Coordinates of C-alpha atoms and ligand atoms in Angstrom, one line a residue:
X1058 CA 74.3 32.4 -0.8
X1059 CA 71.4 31.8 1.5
X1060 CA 68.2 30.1 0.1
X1061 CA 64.5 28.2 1.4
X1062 CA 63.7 25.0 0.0
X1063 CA 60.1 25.2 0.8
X1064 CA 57.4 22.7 0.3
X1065 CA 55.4 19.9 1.9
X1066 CA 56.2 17.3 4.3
X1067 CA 57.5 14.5 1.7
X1068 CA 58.4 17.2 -1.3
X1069 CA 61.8 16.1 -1.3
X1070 CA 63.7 19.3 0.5
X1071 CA 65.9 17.2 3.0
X1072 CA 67.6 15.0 -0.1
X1073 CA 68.2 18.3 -2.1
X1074 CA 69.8 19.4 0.6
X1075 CA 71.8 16.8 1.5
X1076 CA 73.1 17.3 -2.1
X1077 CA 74.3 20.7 -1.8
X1078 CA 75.7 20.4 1.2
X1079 CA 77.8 17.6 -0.8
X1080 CA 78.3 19.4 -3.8
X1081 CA 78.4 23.0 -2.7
X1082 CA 79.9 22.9 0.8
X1083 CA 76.5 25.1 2.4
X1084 CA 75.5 24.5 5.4
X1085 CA 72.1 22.6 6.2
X1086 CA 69.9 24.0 8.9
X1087 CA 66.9 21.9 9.3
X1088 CA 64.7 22.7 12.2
X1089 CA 63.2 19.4 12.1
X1090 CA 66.7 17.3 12.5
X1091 CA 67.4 19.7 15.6
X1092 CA 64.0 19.2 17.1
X1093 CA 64.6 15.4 16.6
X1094 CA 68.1 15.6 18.2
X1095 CA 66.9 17.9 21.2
X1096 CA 64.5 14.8 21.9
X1097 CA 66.3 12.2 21.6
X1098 CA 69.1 13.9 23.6
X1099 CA 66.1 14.4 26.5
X1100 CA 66.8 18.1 27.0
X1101 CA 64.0 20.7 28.8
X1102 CA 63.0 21.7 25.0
X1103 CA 63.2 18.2 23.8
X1104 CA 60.4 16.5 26.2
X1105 CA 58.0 20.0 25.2
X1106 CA 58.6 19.2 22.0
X1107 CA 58.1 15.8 21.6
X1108 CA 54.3 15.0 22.0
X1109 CA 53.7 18.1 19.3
X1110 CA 55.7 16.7 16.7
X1111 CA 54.5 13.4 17.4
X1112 CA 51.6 14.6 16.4
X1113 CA 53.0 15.9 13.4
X1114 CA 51.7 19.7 14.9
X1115 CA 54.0 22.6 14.7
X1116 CA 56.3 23.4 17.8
X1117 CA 55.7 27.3 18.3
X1118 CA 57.9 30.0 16.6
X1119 CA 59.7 30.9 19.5
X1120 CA 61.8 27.8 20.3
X1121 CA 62.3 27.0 16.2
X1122 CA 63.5 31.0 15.9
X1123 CA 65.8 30.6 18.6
X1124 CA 67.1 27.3 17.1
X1125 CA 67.8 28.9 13.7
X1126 CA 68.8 32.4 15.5
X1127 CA 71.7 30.2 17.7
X1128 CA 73.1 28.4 14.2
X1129 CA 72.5 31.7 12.8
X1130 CA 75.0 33.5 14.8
X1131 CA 77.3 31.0 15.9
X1132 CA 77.8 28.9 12.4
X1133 CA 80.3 30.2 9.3
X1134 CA 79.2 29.1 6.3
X1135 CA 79.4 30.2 2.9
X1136 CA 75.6 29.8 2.2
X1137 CA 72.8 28.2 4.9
X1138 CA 70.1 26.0 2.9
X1139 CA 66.5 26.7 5.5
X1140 CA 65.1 23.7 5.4
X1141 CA 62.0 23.3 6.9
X1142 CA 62.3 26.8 8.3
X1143 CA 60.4 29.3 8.1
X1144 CA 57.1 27.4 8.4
X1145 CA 54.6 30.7 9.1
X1146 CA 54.6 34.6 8.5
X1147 CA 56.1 35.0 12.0
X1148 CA 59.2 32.9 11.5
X1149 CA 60.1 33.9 7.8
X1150 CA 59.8 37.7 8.9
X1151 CA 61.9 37.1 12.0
X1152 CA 64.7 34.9 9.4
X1153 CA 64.5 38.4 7.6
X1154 CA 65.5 40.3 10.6
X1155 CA 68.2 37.7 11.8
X1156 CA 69.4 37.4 8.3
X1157 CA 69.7 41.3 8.5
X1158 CA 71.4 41.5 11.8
X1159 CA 74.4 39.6 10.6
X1160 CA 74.6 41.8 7.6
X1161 CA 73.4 38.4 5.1
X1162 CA 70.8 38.3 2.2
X1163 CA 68.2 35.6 1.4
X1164 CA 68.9 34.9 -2.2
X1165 CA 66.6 32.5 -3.0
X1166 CA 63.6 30.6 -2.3
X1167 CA 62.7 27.5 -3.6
X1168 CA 59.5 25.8 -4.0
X1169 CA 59.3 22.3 -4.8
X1170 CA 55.6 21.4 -6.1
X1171 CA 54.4 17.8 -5.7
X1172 CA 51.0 16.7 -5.4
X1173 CA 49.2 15.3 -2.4
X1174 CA 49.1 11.8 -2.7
X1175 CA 52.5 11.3 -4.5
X1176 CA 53.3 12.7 -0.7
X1177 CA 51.2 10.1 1.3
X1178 CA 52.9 7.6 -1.1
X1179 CA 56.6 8.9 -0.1
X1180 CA 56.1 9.2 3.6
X1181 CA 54.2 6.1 4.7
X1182 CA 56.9 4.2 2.5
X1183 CA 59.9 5.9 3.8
X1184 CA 62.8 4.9 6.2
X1185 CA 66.3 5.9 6.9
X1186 CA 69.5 5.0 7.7
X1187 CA 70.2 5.2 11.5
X1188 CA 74.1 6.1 10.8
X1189 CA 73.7 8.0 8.2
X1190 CA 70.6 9.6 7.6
X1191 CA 70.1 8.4 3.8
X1192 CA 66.6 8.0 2.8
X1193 CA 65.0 4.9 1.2
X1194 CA 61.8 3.9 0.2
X1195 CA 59.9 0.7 0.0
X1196 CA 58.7 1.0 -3.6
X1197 CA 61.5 3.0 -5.4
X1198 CA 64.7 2.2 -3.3
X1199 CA 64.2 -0.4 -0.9
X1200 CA 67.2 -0.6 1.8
X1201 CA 69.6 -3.1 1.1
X1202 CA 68.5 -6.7 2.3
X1203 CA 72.1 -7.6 3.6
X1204 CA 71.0 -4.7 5.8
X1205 CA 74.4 -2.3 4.9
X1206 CA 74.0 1.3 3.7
X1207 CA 75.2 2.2 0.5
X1208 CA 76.0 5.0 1.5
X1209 CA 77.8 4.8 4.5
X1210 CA 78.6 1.1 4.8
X1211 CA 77.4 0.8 7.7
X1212 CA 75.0 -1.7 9.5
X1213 CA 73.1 0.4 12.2
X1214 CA 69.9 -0.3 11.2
X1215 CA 67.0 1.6 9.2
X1216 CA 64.5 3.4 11.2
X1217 CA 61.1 5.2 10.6
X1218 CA 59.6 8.3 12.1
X1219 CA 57.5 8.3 14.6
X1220 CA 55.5 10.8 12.4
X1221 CA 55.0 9.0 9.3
X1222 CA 52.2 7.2 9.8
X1223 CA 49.2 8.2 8.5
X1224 CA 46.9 9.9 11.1
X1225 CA 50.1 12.3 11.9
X1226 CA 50.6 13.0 8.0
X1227 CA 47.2 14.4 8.0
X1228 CA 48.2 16.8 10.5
X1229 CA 51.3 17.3 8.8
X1230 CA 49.8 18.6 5.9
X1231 CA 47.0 20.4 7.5
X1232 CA 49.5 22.5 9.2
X1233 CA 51.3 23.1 6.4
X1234 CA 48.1 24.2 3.8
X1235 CA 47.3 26.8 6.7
X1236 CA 50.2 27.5 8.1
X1237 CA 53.5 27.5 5.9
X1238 CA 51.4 27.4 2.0
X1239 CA 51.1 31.3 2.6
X1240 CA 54.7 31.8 2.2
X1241 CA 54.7 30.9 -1.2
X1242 CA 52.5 34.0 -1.7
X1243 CA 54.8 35.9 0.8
X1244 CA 58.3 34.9 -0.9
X1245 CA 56.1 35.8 -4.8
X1246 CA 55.1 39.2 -3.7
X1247 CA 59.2 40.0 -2.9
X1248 CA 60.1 38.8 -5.8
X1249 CA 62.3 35.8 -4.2
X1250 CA 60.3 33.0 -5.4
X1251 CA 61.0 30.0 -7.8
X1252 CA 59.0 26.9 -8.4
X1253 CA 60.5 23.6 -9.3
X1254 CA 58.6 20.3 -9.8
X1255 CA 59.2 18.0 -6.9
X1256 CA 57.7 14.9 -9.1
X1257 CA 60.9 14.4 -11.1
X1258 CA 63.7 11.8 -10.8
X1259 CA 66.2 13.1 -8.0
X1260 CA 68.5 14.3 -10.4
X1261 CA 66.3 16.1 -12.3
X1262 CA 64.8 17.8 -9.3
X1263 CA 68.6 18.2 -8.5
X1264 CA 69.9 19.9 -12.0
X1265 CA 66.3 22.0 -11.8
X1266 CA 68.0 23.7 -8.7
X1267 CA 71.2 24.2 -9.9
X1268 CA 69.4 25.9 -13.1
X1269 CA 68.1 28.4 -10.3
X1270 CA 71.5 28.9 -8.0
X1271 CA 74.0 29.3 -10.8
Ligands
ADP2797 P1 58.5 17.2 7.4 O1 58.9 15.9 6.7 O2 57.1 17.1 7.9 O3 58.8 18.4 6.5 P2 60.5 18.0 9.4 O4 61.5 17.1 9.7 O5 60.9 19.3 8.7 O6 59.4 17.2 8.7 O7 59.7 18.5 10.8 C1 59.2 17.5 11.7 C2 58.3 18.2 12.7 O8 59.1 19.1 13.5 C3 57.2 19.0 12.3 O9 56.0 18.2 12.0 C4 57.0 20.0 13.4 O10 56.4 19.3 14.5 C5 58.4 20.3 13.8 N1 59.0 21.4 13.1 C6 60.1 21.4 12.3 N2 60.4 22.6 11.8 C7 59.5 23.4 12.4 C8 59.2 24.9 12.3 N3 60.0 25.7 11.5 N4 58.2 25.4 13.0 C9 57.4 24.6 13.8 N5 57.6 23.3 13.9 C10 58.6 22.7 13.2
ZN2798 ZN1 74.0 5.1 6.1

């Protein structure tokens, strides 16, 4: 099965996704993780990319399509979790027409509601683990002082985006209230949409979309 989790910057779609790619064995495609590795890696696409997301504006449809179009094709999986993909009418109609092409279905899409400023609370507190990827945050999970990951054990440091600071957040959402918040409508009108509330505890958010999947 192939779902969205759709929602702002901050809702909470990269750590539900991290859990069913745990749990269920899908397959994570996050166009933001590839963005970040195409610039860290210095490639053509990375150094265009980098000032706009710095920014926290959106890198244009062609180069994420072609991102998602490449895993699309390429990557077997028994269900891809979008995840931060589609982000406007352009890229959700071309997911449908690269969806079709390999003969898949979108089954779900999920919403997860939070409000704004639990969001500016999330980001600017947030940081991650540089081997792992785990997410901490200053007020409701600091990282470890002995400085080890408890998740991976390991020591490699915890590291914040280059976008979550404030000035790029409000970017961040702008783009996504005029850009990406007209999917919701979108994904309603065909019938594929479910809400969940983003404001739980993890787990809760967690079993909430399970309920939906199963
Ligand atoms: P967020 O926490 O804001 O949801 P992401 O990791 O999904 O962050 O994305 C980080 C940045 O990467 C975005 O602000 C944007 O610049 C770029 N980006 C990621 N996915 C897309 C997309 N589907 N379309 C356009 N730009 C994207
Ligand atoms: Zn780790």
């Amino acid at each position: 099965m192939n779902i969205i989790l759709l929602g702002p910057p901050g809702a909470g779609k990269g750590t539900q996704a991290r859990f069913l790619v745990e749990e269920r064995g899908m397959v994570q495609l996050s166009t933001g993780d590839m963005l970040r590795a195409a610039k860290d890696s210095g490639t053509e696409m990375g150094k265009i990319v980098a000032d706009v997301m710095a920014r926290g504006a959106l890198v244009t449809d062609d180069i994420v399509i072609g991102l998602i179009r490449e895993q699309i094709e390429t990557v077997k999986s028994n269900g891809f979790i979008f995840d931060g993909f589609p982000r406007t009418l352009a890229q959700a109609d071309a997911l449908n027409d690269l969806l079709a092409e390999e003969g898949e279905t979108l089954d779900a899409v999920i919403e997860m509601e939070v409000d704004d400023e639990a969001l500016v609370a999330r980001i600017t507190a947030r940081s991650t683990c540089a081997g792992c990827g785990e997410v901490y945050n200053d007020n409701t999970k600091p990282v470890p002082a002995d400085g080890i990951c408890t998740n991976c054990g390991e020591s490699k440091g915890f590291t914040r985006r280059a976008d979550d600071n404030e000035e790029s957040l409000k970017t961040r959402l702008m783009e996504y209230y005029k850009k990406t918040s007209p999917l919701i409508g979108y994904y309603y009108a065909k019938g594929q949409l479910t809400k969940v509330n983003g404001l739980g505890e993890m787990a809760t958010v967690k079993a909430d979309i399970a309920t939906v999947l199963d």
